[in-house]
mmCIF file of C-alpha atoms in Angstrom:
data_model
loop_
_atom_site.group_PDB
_atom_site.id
_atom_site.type_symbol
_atom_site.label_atom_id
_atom_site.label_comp_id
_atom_site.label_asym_id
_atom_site.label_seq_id
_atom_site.Cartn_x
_atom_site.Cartn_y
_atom_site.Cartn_z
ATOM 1 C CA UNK C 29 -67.244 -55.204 63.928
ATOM 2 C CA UNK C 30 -69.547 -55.676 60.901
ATOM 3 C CA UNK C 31 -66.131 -56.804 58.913
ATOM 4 C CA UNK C 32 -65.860 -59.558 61.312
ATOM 5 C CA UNK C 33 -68.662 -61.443 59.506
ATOM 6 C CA UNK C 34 -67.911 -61.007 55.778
ATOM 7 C CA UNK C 35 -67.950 -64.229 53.614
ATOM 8 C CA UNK C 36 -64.893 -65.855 52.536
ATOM 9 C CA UNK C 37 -64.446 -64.947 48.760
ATOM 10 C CA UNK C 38 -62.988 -67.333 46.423
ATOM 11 C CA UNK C 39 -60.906 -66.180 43.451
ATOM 12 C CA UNK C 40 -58.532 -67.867 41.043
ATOM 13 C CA UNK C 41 -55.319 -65.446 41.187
ATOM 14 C CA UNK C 42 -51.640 -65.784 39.247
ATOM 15 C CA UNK C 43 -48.794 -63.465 39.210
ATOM 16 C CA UNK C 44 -47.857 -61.962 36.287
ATOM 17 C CA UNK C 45 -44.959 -64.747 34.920
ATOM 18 C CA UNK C 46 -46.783 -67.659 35.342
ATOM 19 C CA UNK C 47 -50.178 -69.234 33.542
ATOM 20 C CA UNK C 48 -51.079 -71.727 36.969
ATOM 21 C CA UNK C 49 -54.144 -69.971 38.727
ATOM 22 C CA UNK C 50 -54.353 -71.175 42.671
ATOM 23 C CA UNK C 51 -57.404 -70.592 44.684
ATOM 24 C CA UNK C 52 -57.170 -67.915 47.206
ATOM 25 C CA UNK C 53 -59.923 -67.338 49.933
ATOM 26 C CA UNK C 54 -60.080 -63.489 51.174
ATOM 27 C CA UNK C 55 -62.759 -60.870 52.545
ATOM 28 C CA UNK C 56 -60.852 -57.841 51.436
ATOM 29 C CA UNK C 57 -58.785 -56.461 49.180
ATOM 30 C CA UNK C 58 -56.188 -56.184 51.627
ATOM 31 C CA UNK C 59 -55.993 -59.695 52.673
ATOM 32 C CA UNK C 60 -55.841 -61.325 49.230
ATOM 33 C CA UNK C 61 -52.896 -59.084 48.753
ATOM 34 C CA UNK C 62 -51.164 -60.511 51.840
ATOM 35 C CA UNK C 63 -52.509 -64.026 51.037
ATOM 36 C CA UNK C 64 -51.310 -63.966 47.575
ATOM 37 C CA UNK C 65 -48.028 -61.861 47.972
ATOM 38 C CA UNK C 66 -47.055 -64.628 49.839
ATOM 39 C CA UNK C 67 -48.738 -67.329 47.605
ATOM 40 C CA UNK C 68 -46.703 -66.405 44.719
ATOM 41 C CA UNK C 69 -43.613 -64.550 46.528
ATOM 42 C CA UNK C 70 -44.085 -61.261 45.182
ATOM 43 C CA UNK C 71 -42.813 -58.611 47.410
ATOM 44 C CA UNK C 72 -46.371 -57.131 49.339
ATOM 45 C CA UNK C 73 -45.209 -53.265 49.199
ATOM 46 C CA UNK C 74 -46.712 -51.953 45.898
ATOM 47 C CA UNK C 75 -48.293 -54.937 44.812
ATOM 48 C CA UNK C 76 -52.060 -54.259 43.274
ATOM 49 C CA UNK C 77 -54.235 -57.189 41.373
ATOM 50 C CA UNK C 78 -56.160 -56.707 38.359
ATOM 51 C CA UNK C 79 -58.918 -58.596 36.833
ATOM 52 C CA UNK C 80 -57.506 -61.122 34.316
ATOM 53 C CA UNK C 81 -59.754 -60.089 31.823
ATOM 54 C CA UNK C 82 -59.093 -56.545 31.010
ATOM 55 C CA UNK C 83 -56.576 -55.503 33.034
ATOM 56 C CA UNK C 84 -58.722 -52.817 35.903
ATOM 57 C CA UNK C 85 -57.375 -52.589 39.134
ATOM 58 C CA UNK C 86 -59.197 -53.557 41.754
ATOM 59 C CA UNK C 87 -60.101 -51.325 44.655
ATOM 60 C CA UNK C 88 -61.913 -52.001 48.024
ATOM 61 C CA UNK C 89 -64.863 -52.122 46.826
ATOM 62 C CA UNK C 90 -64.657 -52.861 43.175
ATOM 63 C CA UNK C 91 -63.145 -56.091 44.933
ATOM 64 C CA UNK C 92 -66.581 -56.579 47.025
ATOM 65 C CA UNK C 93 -68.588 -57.216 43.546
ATOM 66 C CA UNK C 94 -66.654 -59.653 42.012
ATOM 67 C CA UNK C 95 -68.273 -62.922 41.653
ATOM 68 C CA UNK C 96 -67.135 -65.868 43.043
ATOM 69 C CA UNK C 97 -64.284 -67.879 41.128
ATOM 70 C CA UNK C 98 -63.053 -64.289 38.948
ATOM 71 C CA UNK C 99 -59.482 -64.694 37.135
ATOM 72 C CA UNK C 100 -57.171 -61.691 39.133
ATOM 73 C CA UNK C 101 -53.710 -61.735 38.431
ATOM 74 C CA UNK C 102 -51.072 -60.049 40.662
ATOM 75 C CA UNK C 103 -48.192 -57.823 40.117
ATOM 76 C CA UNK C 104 -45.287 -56.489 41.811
ATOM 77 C CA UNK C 105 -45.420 -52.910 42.240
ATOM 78 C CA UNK C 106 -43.163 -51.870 38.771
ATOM 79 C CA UNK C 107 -45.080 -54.599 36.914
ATOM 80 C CA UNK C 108 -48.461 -53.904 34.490
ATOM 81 C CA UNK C 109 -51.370 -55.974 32.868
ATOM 82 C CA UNK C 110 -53.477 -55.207 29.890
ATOM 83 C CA UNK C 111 -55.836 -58.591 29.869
ATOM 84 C CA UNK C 112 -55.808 -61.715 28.378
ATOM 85 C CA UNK C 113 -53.922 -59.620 25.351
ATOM 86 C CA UNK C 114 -50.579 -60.334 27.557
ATOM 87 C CA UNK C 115 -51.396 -63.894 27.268
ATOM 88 C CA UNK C 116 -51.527 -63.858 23.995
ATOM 89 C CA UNK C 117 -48.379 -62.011 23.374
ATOM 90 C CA UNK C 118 -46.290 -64.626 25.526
ATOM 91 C CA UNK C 119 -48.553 -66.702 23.148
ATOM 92 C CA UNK C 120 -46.923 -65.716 19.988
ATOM 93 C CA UNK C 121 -43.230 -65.447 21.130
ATOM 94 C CA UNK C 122 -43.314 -69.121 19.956
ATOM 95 C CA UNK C 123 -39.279 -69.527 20.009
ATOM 96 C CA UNK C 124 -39.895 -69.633 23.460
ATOM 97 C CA UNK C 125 -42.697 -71.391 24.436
ATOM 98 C CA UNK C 126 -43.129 -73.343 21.833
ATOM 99 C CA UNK C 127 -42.892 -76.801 23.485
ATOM 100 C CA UNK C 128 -44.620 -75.950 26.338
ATOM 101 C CA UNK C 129 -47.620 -74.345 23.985
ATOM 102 C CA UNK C 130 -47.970 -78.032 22.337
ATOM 103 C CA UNK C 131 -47.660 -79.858 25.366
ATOM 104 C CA UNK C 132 -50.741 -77.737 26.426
ATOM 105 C CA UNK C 133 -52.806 -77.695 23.716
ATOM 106 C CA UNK C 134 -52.293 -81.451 22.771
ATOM 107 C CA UNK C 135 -53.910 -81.786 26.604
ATOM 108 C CA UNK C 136 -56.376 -79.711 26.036
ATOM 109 C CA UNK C 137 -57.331 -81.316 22.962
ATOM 110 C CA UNK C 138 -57.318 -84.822 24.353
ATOM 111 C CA UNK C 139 -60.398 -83.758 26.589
ATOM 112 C CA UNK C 140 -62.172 -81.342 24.087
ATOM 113 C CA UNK C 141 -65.949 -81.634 22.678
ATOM 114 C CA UNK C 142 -66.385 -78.755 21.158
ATOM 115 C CA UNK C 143 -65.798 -78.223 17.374
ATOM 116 C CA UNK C 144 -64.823 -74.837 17.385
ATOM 117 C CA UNK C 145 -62.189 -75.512 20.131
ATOM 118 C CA UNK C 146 -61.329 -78.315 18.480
ATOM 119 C CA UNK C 147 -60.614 -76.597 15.646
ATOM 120 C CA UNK C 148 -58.592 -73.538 17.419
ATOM 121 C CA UNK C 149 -56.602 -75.941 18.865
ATOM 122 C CA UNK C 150 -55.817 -78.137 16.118
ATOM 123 C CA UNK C 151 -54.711 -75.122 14.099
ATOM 124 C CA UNK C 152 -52.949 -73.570 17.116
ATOM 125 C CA UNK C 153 -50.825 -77.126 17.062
ATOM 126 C CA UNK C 154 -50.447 -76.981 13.153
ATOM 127 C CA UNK C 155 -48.606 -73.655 13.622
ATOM 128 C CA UNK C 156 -46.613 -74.541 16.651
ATOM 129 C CA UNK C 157 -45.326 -77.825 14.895
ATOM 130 C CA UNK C 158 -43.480 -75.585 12.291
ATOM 131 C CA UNK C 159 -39.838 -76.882 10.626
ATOM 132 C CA UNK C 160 -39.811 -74.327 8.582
ATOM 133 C CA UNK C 161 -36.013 -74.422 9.487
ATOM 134 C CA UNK C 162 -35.185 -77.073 7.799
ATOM 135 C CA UNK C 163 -34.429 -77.001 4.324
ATOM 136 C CA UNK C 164 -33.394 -81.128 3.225
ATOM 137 C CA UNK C 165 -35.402 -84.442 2.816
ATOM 138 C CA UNK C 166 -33.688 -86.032 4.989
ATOM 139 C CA UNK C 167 -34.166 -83.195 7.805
ATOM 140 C CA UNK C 168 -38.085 -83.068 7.775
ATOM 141 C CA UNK C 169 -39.446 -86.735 5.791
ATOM 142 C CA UNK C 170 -42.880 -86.117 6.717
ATOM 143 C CA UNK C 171 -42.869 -82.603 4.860
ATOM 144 C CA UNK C 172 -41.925 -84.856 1.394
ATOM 145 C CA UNK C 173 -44.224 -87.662 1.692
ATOM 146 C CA UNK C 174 -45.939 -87.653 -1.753
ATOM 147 C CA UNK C 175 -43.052 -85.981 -3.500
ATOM 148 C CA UNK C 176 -41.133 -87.567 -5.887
ATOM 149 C CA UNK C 177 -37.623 -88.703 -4.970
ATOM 150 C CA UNK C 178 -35.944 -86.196 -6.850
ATOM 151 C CA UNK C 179 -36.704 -83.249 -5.049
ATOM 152 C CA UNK C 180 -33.779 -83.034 -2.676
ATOM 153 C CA UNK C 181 -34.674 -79.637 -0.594
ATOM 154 C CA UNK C 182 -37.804 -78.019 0.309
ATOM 155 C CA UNK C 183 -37.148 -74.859 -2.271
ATOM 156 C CA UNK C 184 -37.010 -77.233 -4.988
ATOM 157 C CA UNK C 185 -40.126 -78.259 -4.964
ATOM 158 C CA UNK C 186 -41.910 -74.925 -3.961
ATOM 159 C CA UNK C 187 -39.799 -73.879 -7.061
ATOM 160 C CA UNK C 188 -41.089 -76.631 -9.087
ATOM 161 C CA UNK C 189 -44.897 -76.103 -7.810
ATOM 162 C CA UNK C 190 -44.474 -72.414 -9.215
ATOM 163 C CA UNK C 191 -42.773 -73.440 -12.597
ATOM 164 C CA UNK C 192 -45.797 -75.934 -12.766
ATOM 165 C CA UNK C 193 -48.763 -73.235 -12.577
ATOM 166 C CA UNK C 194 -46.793 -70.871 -14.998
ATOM 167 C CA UNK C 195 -46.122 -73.764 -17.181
ATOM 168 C CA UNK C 196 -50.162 -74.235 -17.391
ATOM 169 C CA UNK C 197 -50.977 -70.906 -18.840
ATOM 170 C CA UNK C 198 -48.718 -71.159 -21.731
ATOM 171 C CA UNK C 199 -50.448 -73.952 -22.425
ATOM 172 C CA UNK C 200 -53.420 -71.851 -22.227
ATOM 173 C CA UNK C 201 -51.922 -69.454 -24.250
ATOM 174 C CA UNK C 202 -50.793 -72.877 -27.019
ATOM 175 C CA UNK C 203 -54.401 -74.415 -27.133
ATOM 176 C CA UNK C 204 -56.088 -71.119 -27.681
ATOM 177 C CA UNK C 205 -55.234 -71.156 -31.251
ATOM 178 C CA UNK C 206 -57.251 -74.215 -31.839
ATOM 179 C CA UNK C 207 -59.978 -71.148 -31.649
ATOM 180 C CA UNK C 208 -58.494 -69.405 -34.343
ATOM 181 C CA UNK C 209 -59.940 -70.186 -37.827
ATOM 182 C CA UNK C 210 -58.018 -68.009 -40.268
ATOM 183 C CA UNK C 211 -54.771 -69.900 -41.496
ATOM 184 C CA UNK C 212 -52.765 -66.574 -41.259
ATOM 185 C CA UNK C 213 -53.635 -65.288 -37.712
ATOM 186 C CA UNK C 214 -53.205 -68.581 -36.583
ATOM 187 C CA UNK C 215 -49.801 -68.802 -37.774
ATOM 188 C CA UNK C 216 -48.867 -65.415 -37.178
ATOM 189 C CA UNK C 217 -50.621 -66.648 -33.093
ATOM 190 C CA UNK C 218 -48.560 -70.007 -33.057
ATOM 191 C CA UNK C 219 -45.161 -67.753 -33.924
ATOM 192 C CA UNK C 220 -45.758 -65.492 -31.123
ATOM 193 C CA UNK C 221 -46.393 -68.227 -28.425
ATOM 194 C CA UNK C 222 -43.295 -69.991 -29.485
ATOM 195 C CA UNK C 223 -41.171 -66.464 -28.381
ATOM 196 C CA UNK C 224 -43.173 -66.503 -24.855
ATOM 197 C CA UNK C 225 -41.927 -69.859 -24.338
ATOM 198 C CA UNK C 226 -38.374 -69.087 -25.021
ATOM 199 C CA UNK C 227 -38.776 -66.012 -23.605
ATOM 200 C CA UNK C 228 -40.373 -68.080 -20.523
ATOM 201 C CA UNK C 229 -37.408 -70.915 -20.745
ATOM 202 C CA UNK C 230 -35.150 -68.051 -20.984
ATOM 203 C CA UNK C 231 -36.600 -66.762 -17.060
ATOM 204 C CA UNK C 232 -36.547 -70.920 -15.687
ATOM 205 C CA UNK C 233 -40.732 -70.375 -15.748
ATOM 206 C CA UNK C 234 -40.555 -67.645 -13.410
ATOM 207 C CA UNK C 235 -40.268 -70.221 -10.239
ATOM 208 C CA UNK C 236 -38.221 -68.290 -7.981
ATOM 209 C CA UNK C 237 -41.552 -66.549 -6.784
ATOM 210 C CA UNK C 238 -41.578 -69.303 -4.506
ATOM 211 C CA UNK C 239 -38.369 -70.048 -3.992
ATOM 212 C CA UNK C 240 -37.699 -68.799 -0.384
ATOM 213 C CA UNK C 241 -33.463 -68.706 -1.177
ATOM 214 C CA UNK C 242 -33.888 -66.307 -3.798
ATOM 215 C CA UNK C 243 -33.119 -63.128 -3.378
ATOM 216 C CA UNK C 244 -35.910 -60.813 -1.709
ATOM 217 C CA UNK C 245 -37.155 -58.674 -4.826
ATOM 218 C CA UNK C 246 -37.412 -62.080 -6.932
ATOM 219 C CA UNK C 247 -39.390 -64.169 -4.470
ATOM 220 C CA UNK C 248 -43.224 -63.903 -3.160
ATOM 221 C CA UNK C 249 -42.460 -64.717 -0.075
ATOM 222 C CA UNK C 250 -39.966 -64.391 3.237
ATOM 223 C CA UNK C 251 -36.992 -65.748 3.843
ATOM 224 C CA UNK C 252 -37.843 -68.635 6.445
ATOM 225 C CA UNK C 253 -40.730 -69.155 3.195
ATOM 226 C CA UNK C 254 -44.279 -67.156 4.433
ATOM 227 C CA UNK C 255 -46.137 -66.191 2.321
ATOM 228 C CA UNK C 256 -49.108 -62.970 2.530
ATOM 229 C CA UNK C 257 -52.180 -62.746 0.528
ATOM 230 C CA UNK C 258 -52.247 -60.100 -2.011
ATOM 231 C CA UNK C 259 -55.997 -59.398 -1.535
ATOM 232 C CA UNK C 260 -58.331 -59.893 -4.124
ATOM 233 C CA UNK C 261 -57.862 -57.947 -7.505
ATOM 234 C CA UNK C 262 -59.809 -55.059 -7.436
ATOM 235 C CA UNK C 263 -58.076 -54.522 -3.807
ATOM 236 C CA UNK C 264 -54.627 -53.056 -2.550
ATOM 237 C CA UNK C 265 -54.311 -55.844 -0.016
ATOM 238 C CA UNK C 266 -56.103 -58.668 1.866
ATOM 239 C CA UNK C 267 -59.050 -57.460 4.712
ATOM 240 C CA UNK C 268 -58.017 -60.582 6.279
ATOM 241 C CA UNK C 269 -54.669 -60.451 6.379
ATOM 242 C CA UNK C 270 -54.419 -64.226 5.331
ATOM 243 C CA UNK C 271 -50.376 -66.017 5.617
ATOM 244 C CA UNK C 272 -49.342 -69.304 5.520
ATOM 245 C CA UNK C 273 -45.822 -71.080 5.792
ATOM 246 C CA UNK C 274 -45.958 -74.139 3.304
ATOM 247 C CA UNK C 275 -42.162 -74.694 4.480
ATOM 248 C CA UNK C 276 -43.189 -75.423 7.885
ATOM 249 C CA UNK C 277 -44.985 -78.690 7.246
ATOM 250 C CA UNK C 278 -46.594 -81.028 5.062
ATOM 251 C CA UNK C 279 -50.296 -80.022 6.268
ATOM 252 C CA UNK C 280 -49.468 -76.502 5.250
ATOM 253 C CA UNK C 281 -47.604 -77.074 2.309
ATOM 254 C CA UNK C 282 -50.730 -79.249 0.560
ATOM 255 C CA UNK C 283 -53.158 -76.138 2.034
ATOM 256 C CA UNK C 284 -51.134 -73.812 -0.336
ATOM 257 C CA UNK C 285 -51.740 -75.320 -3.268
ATOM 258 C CA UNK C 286 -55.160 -73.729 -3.125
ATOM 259 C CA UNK C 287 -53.924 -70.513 -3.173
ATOM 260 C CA UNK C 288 -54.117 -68.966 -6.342
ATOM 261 C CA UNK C 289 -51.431 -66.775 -8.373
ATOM 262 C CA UNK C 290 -54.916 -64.820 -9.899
ATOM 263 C CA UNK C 291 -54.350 -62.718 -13.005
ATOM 264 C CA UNK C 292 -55.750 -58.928 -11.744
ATOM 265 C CA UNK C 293 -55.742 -58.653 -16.055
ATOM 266 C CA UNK C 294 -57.637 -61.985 -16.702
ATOM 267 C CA UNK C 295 -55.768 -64.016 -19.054
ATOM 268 C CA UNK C 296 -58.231 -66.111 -20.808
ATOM 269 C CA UNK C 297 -60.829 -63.315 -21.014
ATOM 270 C CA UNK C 298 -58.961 -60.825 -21.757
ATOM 271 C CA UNK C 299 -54.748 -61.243 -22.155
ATOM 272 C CA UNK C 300 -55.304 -63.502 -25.211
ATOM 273 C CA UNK C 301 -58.169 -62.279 -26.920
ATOM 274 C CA UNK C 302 -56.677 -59.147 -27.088
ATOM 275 C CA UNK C 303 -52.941 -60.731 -28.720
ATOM 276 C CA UNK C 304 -55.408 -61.973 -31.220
ATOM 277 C CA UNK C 305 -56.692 -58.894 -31.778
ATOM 278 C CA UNK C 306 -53.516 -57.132 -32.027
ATOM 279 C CA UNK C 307 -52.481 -59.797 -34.338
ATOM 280 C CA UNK C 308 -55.069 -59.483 -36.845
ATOM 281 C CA UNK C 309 -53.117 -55.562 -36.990
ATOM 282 C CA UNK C 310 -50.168 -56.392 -37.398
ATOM 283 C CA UNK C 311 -47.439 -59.019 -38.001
ATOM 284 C CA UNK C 312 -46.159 -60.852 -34.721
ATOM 285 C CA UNK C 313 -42.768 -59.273 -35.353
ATOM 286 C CA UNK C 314 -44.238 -55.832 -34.685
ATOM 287 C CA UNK C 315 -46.382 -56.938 -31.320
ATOM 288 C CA UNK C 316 -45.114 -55.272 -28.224
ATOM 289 C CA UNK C 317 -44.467 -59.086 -26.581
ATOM 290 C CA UNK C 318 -43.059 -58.150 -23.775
ATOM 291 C CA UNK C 319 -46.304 -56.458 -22.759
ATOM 292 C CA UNK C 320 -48.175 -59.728 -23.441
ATOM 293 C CA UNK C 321 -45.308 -61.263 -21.565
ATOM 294 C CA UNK C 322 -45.665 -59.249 -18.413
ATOM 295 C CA UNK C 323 -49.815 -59.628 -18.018
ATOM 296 C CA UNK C 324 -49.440 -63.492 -18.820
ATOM 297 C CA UNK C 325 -46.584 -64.888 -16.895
ATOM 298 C CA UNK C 326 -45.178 -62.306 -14.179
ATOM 299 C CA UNK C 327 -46.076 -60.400 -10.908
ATOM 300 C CA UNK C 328 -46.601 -57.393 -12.825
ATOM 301 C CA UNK C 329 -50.135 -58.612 -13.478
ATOM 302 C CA UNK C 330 -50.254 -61.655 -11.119
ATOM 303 C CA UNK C 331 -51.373 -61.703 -7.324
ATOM 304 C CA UNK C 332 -51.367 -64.066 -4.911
ATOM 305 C CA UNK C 333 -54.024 -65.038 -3.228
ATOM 306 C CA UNK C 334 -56.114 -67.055 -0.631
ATOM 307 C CA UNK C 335 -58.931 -68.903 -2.135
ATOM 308 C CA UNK C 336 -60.989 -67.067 0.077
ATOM 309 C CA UNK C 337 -60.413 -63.393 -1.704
ATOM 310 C CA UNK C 338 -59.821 -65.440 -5.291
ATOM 311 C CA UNK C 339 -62.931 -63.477 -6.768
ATOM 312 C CA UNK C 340 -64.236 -65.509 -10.046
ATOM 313 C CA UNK C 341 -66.542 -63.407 -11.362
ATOM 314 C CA UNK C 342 -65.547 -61.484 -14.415
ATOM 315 C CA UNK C 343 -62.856 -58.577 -13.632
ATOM 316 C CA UNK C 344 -63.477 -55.652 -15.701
ATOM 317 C CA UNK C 345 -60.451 -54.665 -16.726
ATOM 318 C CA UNK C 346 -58.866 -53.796 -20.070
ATOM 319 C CA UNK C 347 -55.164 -54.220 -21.478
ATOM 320 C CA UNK C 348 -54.092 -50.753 -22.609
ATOM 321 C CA UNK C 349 -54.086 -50.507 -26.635
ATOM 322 C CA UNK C 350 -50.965 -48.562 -26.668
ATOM 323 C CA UNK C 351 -48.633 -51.213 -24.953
ATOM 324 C CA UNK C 352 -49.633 -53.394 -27.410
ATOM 325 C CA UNK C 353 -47.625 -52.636 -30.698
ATOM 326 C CA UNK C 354 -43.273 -51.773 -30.961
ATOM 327 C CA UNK C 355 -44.102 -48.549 -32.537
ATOM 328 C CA UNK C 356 -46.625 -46.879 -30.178
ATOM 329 C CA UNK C 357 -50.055 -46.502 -30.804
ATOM 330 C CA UNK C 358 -51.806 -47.277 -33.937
ATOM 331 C CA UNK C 359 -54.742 -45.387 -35.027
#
């Protein structure tokens, strides 16, 4: 008799395969079953509803506490939810939902106020607008605006940005013997740097790190062209798990150029001084170069990394003495 008088209570329910949430008034469990089975034509026998949130399944009386307006979603009775992770899950299977996803968050952003949304959403959009896929100028224009005319393909230039940066620490390694005040050492200095640049003309400056059609043990990066931070250098990895696709467009591409190829070894503290050291030794033809080689221009000492986990303060670590020299280690 008592259930005769129970207030009407008002929930926002979906089924599992769909994101629109209807309004469903019900005083039991029972009858927002029957009200919603039919709602969103999922067959009634086995059907249960769970809280949108976390995924519990409602009882009876779990179902008399809700509040008023609580996110339910229900399933048919082979069918399971885990909470708003499912969303996001459907969420990331972009090849699928990708136009829908920016239809729905340019609307969402047309109405938002808040910065932090804002921001979500903007970045959500930045990743969802991704032509990675494409490979030519004249396939993605926006992703070379600012590039000169002569870079015909996307790997090109990503192979030409990473030539660039190794191209600026030999000439690190060249202007350091400005520094270098006895006439000998300094010629002995100047002969070695000349056989790192032929030695570094010899590998096409090592640009095929970027290169996303080189083959897989040459390149930094995947083949559709993301990339992973390394972590910083006194890590195995990144905490943050930081990635980025400069591939998939122009926004992304500029962003990556503030990632850093960070030497763990640090060159200019470290690398050099110590090739002067070994210098003042011996005679450049008896200097382990390849050693110097390694630390100064490949991945052997190099990481990538978000400018985030790019740590500047001094490293703290040594070269090892006994890779220095041809002929071992020299007392």
């Amino acid at each position: 008799m008592f259930g005769l008088f129970r207030k009407n209570k008002l929930v926002k329910i979906r089924s599992l395969n769909e994101t629109t949430k209807h309004g469903v008034a019900a005083t039991s469990l029972k009858e927002l079953l029957k009200k919603g089975s039919k709602l969103l034509q999922v067959p009634l026998v086995g059907s249960h509803i769970c809280l949108y949130e976390d995924g519990t399944e409602l009882s009876e009386d779990y179902f008399r506490s809700l509040p008023d307006h609580a996110e339910l979603v229900l399933l048919a009775m082979d069918e399971s939810w885990s909470g708003f992770v499912c969303d996001i899950g459907r969420l990331l299977d972009t090849d699928r939902n990708s136009d829908l996803l920016i239809d729905a968050a340019k609307g969402l952003l047309t109405d938002e106020r808040s910065p932090k949304r804002r921001k979500l959403l903007g970045e959500l959009l930045l990743h969802l607008k991704d032509s990675s896929e494409t490979e030519n100028r004249e396939d993605d224009e926006d992703w070379f605006q600012g590039i000169d005319v002569r870079f015909k393909t996307k790997s090109a230039y990503m192979k030409y940005n990473c030539e660039s940066r190794i191209r600026g620490y030999m000439k690190e390694v060249d202007s350091y013997a400005q520094t270098i005040q006895k006439p000998k050492l300094k010629a002995e200095y100047k002969k070695t740097a000349e056989s790192l640049v032929m030695q570094l003309k010899s590998d096409k400056y090592n640009g095929c790190y970027f290169n996303r059609t080189e083959k897989e043990l040459n390149r930094l990066c995947t083949k559709d062209g993301w990339f992973s931070c390394q972590g910083a250098f006194d890590q195995d990895e990144c905490i943050s798990l930081h990635s980025i696709n400069p591939y998939g467009n122009r926004e992304s591409r500029i962003v990556f150029s503030t990632w850093n190829l960070d030497h763990r070894i640090e060159k200019k503290r470290t690398v050099i001084p110590a090739l002067v050291e070994a210098l003042q030794n011996r005679k450049s033809r008896n200097i382990n170069l390849d050693y110097f080689y390694k630390l100064l221009f490949t991945r052997e000492n190099l990481k990538l990394v978000h400018i985030v986990c790019h740590k500047k303060s001094a490293h703290d670590l040594l070269c090892d003495k006994r890779n220095m020299y041809k002929w071992g280690k020299r007392k």
